[in-house]
Short mmCIF file of C-alpha atoms and ligand atoms in Angstrom, two decimals:
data_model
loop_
_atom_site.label_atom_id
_atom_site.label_comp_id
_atom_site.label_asym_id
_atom_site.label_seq_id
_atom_site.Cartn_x
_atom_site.Cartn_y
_atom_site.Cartn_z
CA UNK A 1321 -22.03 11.37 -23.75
CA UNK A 1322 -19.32 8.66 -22.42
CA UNK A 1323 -19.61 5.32 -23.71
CA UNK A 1324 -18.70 2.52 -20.97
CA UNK A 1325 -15.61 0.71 -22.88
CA UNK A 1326 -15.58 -2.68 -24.76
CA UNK A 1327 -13.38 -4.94 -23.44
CA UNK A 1328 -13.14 -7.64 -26.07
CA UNK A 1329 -9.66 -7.92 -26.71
CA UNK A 1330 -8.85 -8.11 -23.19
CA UNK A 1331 -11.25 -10.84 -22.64
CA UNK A 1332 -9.81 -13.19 -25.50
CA UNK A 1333 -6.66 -12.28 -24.29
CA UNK A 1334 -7.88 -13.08 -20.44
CA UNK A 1335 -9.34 -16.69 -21.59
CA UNK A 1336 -5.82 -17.45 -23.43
CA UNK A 1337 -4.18 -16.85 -20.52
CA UNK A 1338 -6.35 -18.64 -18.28
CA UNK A 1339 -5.14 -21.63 -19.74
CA UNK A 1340 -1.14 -21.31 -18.52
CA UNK A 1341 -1.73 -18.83 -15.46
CA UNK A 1342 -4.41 -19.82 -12.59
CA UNK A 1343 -7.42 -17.73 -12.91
CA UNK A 1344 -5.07 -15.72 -15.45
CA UNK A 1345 -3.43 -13.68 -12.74
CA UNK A 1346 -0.32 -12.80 -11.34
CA UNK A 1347 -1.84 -13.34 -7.29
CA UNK A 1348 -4.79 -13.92 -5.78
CA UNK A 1349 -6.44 -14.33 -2.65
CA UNK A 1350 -9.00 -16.39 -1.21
CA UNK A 1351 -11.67 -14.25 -3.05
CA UNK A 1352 -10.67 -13.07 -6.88
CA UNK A 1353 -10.40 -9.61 -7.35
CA UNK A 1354 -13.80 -8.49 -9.24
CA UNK A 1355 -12.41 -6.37 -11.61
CA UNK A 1356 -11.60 -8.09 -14.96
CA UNK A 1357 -7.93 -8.09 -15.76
CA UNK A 1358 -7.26 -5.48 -18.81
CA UNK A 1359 -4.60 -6.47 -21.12
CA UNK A 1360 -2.57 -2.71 -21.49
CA UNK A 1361 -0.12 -2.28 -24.10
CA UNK A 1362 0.80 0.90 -24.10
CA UNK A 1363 1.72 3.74 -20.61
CA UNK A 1364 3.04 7.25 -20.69
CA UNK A 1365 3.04 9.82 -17.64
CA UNK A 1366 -0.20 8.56 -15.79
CA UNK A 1367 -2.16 6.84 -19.11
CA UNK A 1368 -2.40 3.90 -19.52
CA UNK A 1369 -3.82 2.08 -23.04
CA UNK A 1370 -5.18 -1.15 -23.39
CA UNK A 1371 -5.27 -3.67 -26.48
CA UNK A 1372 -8.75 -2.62 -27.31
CA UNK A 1373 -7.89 0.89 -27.80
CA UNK A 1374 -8.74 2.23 -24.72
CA UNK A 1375 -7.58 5.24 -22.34
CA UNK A 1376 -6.78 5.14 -18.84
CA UNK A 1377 -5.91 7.41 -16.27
CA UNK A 1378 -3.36 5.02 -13.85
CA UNK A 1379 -4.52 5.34 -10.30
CA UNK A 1380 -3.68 1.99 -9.73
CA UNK A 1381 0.02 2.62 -10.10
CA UNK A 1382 0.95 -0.90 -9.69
CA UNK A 1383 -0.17 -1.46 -6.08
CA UNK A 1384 1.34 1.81 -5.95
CA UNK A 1385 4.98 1.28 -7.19
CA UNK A 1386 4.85 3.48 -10.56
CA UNK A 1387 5.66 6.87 -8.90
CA UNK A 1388 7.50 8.90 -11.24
CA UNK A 1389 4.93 7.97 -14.39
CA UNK A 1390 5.09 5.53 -17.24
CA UNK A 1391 7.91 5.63 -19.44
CA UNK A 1392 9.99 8.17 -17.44
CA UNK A 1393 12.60 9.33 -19.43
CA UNK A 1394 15.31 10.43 -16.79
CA UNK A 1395 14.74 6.94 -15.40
CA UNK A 1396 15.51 5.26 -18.43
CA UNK A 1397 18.67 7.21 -19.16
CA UNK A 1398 20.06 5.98 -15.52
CA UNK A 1399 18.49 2.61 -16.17
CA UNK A 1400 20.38 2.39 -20.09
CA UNK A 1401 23.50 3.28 -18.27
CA UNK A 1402 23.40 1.20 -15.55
CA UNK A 1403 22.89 -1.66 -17.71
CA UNK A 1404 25.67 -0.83 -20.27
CA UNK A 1405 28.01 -0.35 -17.75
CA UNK A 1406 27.65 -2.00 -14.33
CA UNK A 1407 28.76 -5.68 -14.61
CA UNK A 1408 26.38 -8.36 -13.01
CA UNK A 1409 28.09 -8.62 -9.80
CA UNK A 1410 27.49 -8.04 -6.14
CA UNK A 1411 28.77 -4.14 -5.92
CA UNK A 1412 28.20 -1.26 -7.80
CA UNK A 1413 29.40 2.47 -7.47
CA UNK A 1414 25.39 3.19 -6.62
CA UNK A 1415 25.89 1.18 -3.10
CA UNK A 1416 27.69 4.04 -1.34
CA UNK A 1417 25.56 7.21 -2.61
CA UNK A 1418 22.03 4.86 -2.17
CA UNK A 1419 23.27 4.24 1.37
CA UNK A 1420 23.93 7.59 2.31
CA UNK A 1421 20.53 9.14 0.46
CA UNK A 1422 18.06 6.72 2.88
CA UNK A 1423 20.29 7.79 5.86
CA UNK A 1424 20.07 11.50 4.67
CA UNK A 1425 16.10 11.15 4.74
CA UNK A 1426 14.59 7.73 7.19
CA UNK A 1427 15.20 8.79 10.57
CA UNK A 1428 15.50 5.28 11.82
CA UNK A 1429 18.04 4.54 9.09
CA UNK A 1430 21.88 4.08 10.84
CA UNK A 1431 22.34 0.90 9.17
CA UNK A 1432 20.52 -0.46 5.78
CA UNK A 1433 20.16 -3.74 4.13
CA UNK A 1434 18.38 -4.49 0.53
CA UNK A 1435 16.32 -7.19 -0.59
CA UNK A 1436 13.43 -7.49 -3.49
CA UNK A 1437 10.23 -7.37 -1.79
CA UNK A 1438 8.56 -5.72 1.24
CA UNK A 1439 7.36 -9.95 2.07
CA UNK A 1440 10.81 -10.40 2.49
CA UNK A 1441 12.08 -7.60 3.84
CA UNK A 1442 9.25 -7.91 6.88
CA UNK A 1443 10.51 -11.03 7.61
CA UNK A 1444 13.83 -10.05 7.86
CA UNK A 1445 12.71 -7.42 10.83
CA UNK A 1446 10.59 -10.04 12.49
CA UNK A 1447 13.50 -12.22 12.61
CA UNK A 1448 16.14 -9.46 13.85
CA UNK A 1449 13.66 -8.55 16.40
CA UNK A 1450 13.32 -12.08 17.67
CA UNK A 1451 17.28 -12.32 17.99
CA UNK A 1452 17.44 -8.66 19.54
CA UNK A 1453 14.86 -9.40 22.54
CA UNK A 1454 15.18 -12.90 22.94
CA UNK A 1455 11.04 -12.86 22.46
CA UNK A 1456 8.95 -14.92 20.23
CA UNK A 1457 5.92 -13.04 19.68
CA UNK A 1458 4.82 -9.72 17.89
CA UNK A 1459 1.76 -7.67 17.81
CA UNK A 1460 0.31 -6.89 14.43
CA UNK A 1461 -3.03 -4.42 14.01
CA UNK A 1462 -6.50 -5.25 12.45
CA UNK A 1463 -6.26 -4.16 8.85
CA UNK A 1464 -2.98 -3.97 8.31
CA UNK A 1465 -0.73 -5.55 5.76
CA UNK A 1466 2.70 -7.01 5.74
CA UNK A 1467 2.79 -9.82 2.91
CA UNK A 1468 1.64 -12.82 2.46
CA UNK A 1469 3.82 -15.14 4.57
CA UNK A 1470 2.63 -17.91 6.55
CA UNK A 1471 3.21 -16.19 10.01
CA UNK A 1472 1.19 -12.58 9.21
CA UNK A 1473 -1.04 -13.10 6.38
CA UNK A 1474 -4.75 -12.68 7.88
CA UNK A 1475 -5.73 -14.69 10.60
CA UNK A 1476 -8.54 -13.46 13.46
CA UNK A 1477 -9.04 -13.37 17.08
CA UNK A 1478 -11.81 -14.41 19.46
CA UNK A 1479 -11.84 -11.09 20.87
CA UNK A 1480 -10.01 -8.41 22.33
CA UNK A 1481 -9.20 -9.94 25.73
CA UNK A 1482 -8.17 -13.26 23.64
CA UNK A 1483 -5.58 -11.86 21.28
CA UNK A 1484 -4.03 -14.70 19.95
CA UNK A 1485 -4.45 -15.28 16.34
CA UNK A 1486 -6.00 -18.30 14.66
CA UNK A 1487 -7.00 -19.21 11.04
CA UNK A 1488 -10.44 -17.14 9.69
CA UNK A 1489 -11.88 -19.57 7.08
CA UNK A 1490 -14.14 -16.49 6.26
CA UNK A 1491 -11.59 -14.13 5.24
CA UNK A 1492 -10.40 -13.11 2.14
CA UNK A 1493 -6.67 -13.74 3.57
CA UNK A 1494 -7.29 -17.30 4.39
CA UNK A 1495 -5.12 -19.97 2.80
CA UNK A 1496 -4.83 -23.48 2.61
CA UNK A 1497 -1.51 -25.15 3.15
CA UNK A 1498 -0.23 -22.45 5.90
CA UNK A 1499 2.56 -24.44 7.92
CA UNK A 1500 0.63 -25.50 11.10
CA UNK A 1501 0.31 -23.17 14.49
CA UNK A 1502 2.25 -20.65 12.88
CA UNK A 1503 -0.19 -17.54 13.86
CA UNK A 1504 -1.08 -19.18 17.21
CA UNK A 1505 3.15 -19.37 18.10
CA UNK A 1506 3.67 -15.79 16.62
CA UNK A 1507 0.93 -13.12 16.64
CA UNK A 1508 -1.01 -11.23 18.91
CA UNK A 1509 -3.73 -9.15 16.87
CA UNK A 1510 -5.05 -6.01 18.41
CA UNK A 1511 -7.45 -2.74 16.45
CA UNK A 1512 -5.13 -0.28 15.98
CA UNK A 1513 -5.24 3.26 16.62
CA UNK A 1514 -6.52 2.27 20.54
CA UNK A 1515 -3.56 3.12 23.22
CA UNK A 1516 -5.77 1.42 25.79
CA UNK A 1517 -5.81 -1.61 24.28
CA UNK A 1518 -2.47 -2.11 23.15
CA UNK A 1519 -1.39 -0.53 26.99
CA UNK A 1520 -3.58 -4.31 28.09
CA UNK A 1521 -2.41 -6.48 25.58
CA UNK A 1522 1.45 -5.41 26.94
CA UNK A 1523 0.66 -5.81 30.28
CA UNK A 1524 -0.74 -9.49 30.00
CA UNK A 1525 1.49 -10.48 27.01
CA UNK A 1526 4.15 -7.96 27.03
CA UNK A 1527 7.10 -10.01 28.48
CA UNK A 1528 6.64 -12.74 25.06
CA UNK A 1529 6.57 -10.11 22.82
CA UNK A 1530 9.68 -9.28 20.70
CA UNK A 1531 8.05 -6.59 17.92
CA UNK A 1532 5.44 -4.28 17.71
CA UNK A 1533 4.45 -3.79 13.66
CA UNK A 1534 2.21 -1.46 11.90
CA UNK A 1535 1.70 0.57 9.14
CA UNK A 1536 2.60 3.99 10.47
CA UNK A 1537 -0.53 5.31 8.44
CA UNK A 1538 -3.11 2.70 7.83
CA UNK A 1539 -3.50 2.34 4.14
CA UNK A 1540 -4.55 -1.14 3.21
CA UNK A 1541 -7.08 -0.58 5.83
CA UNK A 1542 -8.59 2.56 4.11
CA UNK A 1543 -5.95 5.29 4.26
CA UNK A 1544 -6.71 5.93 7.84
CA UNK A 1545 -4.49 8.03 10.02
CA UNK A 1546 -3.26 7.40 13.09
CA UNK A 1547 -4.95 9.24 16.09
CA UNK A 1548 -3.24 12.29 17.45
CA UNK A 1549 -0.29 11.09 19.61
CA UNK A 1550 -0.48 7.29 18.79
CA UNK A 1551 2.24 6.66 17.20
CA UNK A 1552 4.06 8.62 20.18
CA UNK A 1553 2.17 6.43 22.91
CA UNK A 1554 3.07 3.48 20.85
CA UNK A 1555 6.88 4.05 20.64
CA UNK A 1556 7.09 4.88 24.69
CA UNK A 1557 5.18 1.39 25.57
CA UNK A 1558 7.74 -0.22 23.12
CA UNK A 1559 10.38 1.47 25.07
CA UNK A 1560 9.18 0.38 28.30
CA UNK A 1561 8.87 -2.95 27.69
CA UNK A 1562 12.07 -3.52 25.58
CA UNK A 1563 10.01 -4.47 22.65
CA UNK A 1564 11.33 -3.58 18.93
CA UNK A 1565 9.26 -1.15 16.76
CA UNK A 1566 8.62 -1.55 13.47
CA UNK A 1567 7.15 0.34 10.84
CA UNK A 1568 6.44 -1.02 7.65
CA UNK A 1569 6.69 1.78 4.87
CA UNK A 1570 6.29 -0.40 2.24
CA UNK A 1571 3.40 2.39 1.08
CA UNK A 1572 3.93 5.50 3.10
CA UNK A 1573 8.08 5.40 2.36
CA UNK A 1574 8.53 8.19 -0.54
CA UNK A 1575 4.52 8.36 -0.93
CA UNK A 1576 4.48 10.65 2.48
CA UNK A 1577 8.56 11.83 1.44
CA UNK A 1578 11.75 10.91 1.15
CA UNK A 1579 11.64 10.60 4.83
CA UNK A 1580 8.37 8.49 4.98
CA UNK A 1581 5.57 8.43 7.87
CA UNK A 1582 8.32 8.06 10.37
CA UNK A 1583 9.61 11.87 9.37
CA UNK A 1584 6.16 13.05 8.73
CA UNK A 1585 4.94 12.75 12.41
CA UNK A 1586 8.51 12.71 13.66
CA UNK A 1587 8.31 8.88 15.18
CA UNK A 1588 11.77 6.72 14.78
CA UNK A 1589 11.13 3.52 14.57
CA UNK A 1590 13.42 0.71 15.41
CA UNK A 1591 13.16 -0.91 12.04
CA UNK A 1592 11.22 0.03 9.19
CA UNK A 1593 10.89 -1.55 5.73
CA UNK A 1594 10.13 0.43 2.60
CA UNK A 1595 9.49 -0.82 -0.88
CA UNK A 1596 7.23 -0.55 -4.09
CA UNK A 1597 7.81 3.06 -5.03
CA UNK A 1598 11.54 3.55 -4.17
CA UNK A 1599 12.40 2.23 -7.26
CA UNK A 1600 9.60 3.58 -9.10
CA UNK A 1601 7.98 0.39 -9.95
CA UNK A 1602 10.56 -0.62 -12.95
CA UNK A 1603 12.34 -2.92 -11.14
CA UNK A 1604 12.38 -4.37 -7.59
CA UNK A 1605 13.67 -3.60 -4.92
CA UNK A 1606 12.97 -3.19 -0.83
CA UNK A 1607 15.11 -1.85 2.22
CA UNK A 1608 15.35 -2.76 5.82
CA UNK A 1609 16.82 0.18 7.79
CA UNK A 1610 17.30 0.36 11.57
CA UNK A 1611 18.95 1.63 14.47
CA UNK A 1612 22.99 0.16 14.53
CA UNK A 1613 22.64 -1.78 17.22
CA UNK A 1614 19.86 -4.17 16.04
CA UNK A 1615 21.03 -4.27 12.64
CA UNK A 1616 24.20 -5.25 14.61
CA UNK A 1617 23.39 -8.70 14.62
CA UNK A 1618 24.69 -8.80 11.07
CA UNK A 1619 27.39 -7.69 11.80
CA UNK A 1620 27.94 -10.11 14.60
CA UNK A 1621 27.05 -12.93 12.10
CA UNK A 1622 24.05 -13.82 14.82
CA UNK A 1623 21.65 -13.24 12.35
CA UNK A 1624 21.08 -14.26 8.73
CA UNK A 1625 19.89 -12.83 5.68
CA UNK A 1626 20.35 -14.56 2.32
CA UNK A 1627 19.12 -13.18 -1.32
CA UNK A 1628 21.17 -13.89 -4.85
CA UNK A 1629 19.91 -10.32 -6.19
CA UNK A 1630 20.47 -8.47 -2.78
CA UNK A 1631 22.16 -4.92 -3.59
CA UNK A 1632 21.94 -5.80 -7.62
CA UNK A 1633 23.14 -2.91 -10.03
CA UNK A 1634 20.15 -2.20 -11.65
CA UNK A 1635 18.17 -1.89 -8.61
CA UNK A 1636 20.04 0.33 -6.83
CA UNK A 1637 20.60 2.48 -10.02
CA UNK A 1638 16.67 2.38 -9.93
CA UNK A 1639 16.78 3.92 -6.15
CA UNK A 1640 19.44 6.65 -7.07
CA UNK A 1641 17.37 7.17 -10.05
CA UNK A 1642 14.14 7.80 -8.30
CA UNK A 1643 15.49 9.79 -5.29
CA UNK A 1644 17.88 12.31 -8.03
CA UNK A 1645 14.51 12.70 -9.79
CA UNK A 1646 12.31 13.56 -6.84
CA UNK A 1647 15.08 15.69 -5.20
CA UNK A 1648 15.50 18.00 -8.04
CA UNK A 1649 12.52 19.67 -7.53
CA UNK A 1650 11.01 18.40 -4.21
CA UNK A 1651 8.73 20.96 -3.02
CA UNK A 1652 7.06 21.46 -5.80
CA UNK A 1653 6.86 17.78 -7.16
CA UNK A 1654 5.06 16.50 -3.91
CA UNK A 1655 3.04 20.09 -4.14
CA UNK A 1656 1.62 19.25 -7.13
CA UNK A 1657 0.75 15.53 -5.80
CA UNK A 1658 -1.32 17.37 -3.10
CA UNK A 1659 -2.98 19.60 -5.31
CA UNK A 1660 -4.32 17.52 -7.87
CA UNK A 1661 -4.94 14.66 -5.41
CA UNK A 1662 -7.27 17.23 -3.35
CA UNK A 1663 -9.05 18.17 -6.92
CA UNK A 1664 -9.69 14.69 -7.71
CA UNK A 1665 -10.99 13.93 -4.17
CA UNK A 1666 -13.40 16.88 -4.24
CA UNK A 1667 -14.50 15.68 -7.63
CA UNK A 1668 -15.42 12.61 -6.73
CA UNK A 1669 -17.27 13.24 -3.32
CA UNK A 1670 -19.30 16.25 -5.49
CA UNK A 1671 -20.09 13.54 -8.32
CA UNK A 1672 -21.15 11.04 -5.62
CA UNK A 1673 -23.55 13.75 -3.37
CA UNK A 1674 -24.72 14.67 -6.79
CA UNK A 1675 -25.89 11.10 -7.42
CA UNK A 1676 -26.90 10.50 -4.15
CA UNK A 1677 -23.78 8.13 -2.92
CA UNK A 1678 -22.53 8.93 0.67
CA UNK A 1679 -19.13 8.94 -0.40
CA UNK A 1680 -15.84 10.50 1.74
CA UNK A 1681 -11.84 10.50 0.88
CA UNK A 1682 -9.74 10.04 3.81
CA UNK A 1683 -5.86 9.54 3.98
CA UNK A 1684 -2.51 10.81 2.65
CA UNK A 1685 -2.85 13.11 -0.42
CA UNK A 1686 -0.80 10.43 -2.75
CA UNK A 1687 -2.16 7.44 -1.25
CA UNK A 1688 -5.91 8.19 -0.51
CA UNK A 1689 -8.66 6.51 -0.78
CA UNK A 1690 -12.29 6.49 -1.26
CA UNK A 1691 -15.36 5.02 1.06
CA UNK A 1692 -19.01 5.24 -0.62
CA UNK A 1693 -20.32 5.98 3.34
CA UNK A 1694 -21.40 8.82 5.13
CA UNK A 1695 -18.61 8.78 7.58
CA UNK A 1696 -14.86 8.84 7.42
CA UNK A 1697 -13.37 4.90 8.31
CA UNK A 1698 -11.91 5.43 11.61
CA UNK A 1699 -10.79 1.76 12.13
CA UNK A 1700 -10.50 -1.42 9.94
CA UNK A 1701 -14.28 -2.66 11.79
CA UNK A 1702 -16.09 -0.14 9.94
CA UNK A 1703 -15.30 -1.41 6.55
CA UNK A 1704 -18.27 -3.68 6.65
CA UNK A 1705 -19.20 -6.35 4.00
CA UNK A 1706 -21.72 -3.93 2.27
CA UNK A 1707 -19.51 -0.84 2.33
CA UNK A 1708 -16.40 -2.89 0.91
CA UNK A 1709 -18.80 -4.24 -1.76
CA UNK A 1710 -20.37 -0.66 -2.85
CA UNK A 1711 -16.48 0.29 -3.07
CA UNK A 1712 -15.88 -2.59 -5.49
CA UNK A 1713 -18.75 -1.60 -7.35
CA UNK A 1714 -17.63 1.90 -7.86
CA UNK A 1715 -14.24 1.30 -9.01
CA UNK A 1716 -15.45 -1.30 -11.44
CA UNK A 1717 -17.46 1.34 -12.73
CA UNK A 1718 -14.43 3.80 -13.22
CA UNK A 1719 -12.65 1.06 -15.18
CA UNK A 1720 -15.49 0.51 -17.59
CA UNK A 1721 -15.32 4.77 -17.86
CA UNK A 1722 -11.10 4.82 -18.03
CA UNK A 1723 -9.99 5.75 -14.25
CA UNK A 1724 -7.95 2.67 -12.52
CA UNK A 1725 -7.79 2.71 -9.05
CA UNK A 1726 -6.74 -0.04 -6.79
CA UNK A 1727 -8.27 -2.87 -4.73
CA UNK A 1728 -9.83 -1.55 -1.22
CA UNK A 1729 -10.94 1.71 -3.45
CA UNK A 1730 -7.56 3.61 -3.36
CA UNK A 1731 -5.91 6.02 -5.31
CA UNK A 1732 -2.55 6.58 -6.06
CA UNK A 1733 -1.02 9.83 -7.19
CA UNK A 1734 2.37 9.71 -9.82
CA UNK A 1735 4.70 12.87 -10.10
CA UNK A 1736 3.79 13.43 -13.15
CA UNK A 1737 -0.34 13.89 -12.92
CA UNK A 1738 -1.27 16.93 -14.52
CA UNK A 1739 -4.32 19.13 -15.01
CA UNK A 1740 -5.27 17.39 -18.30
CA UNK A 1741 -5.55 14.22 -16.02
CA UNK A 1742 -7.91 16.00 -13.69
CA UNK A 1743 -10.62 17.17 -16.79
CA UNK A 1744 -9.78 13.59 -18.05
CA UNK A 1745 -11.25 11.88 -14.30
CA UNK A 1746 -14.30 14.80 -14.24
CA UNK A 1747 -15.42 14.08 -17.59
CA UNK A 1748 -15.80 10.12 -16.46
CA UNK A 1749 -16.43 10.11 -13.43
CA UNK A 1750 -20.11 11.48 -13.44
CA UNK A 1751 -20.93 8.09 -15.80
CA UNK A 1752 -18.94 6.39 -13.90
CA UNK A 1753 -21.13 6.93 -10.80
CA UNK A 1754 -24.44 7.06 -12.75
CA UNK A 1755 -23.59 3.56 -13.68
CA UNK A 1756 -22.37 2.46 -9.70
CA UNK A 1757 -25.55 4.15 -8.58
CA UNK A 1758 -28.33 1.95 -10.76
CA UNK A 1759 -25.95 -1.59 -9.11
CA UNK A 1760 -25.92 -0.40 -5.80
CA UNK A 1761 -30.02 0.59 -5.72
CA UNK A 1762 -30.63 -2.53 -7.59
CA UNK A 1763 -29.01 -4.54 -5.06
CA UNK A 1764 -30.20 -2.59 -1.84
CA UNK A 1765 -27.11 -1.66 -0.68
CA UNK A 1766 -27.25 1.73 0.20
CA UNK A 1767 -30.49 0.55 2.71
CA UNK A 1768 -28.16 0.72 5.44
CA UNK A 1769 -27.46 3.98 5.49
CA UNK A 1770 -29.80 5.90 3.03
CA UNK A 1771 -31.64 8.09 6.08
CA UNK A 1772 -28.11 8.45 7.81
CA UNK A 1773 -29.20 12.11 9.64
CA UNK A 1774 -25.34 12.68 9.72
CA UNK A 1775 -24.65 12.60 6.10
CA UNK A 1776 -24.26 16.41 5.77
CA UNK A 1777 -22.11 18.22 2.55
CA UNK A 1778 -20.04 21.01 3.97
N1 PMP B 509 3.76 -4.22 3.47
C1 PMP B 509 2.80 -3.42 2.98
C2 PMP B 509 2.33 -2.26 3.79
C3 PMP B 509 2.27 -3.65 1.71
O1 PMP B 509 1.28 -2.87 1.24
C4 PMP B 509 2.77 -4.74 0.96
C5 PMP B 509 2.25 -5.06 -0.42
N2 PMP B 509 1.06 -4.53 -0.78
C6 PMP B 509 3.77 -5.53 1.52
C7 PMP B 509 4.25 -5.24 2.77
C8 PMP B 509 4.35 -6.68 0.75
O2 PMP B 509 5.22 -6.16 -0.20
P1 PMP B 509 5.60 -7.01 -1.52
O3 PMP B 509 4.36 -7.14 -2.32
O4 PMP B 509 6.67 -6.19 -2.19
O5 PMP B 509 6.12 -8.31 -1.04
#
């Protein structure tokens, strides 16, 4: 029988902390995350252990950044000789080859620039976009995520016929201090995945608007995929109404391949932005890419972009690192992703049917993510307060049982999960979701859809 894991050590280490960090965390938002922060000492492939003892399986992946698995040994050998022999300066021999590898792979990619995170980096587009068009405003989707700047962090509209963005004291993306009319100057906010409405928005708005942006697959929505011929639709309205496209791959870029979303459903972007995982989590880095004659206004010295550690040795060593790894065995590295991430998915929708938890797995294979509801999540609406909170229940659950997965109940796979991983999560799991399953009856939440007629196992 699985024993739900003491925490103790973590806690005292949590309260210590408390003292020095705010709420002991690296970020927050305007509501903590639930889970209790675990101290971990220790990480190899995808385990993780923490100061009590205790044995994860990393699903969590640092917001999905670790991608070739803790303590990567080819890494570190690029990593020890980058750092004993590239001086701290602004150029490295990595510059060239890192150039030429995203321009091998990102469709979009005739001219690159680097930076540290994807917050910055989306910035950065927004801004080269404004120059390019000579338009102020840009249309941003429900549920999608692009940092946590002033002008694109959260915000809500009235409805859809009244676009225009204003603070959502309700949300969990609402901050105090933002600088003032920010999101009403800037952003139009539209559901995604609906042609028809983005076709309206354009036609009332369309001649303000200097940038579309979106996450080519909807992940910190809930891993949902774009519609059949959306992404298409979406690039020909750009097109006709001289509007930049971006696609921010801080996720999908090297999750979905090399080549990102953009490759994946064969959609070039104008810009894109990619981050987290191209550097495998150790150190950070992010890339703007983009067709020559936006990125252009660098050239042309029309358009700024500053940074102290842009283009830094390590980091780029870190890129080279990651995409010399991954392409010395592709097929059968992001083969392996699929497989095991379809084994874990089918575990965990069994478990759940078994314990009577709607439950469904939607999204890409190494970004997917779980929904305790009868239906797949078609669009950021249906993630409703009691769904979201049965979601947080279950992965607080897995923690107490050793499986980590991330906030908005996603999983991330790492190239170097494994079959031991898999009996690891099946052995859990069921006490896992025994445990979830008492919390959410106790606090009536499956009531809302416990006689759903549609809920059918295939
Ligand atoms: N875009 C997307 C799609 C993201 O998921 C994130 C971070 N979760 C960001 C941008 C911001 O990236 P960073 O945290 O590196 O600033």
């Amino acid at each position: 029988m699985m024993h739900c894991y003491s925490l103790q050590k973590s806690a005292e280490y949590h309260e210590q902390l408390k003292k020095y960090l705010p709420l002991g965390q690296h970020h927050n938002f305007a509501k903590p995350d639930s889970v209790m922060p675990v101290y971990y000492v220790k990480g190899k492939n995808s385990r993780l252990w923490d100061a009590d003892g205790n044995e994860y399986l990393d699903l969590y992946a640092k917001f999905g950044a670790m991608f070739l698995g803790h303590g990567n040994k080819k890494l570190q050998d690029h990593l020890t000789f980058a750092l004993e022999n590239y001086p701290i300066t602004d150029f490295s021999e990595t510059d060239l080859k890192v150039c030429a590898l995203f321009q091998r792979y990102v469709p979009c990619c005739e001219k690159i620039r680097f930076g540290l995170s994807g917050n910055e980096m989306v910035q950065n587009a927004l801004r080269l976009a404004r120059a390019y068009t000579k338009k102020r405003r840009f249309i941003k989707f429900e549920g999608h995520f692009h940092g946590s700047s002033d002008n694109i962090l959260g915000g809500k509209t009235k409805n859809i016929l009244a676009p225009i963005v204003c603070e959502d004291p309700d949300s969990v993306f609402y901050t105090e201090g933002r600088a003032s009319g920010v999101l009403q100057d800037q952003v139009i906010q539209i559901p995604w995945n609906n042609i028809e409405i983005l076709e309206k928005t354009l036609k009332s708005y369309g001649g303000d608007i200097a940038a579309v942006i979106m996450e080519p697959v909807n992940i910190n929505g809930g891993s949902i995929l774009p519609e059949e011929g959306y992404l298409q639709k979406v690039r020909s309205l750009c097109d006709q109404y001289g509007i930049v496209l971006i696609f921010d791959e801080v996720i999908t870029g090297i999750h979905m391949g090399l080549g990102g979303a953009q490759a994946c459903y064969d959609v070039t972007p104008d810009l894109c932005i990619m981050g987290k995982a191209i550097s495998s989590g150790v150190v950070p880095v992010s890339v703007l890419m983009g067709k020559a004659e936006i990125m252009g206004l660098y050239e042309e010295c029309r358009v700024s972009q500053g940074g102290t550690f842009n283009g830094y040795g390590i980091g780029m060593a870190a890129i080279k690192a990651t995409f010399d790894i991954l392409e010395s065995d592709y097929t059968s590295i992001y083969h392996n992703m699929e497989s095991c991430s379809d084994y874990l998915r089918k575990t965990l929708e069994d478990a759940a049917y078994r314990r009577g938890i709607p439950l469904v797995t939607q999204g890409p294979a190494t970004c997917f993510s779980f929904h305790c509801s009868p239906h797949k999540v078609q669009s950021y609406g249906a993630v409703s307060d009691a769904l979201f909170k049965r979601n947080e229940i279950l992965r607080q659950c897995m923690l107490k049982y050793g499986i980590l997965c991330c906030r908005t109940s996603r999983m991330y796979m790492n190239i170097t999960i494994c079959e031991a991983d898999i009996s690891f999560f099946e052995k859990r799991v069921q006490a896992a979701l025994a445990d979830a399953e008492k919390i959410i009856s106790r606090l009536k939440l499956l009531d809302s859809f416990i006689d759903a007629p549609s809920y059918e196992r295939t």
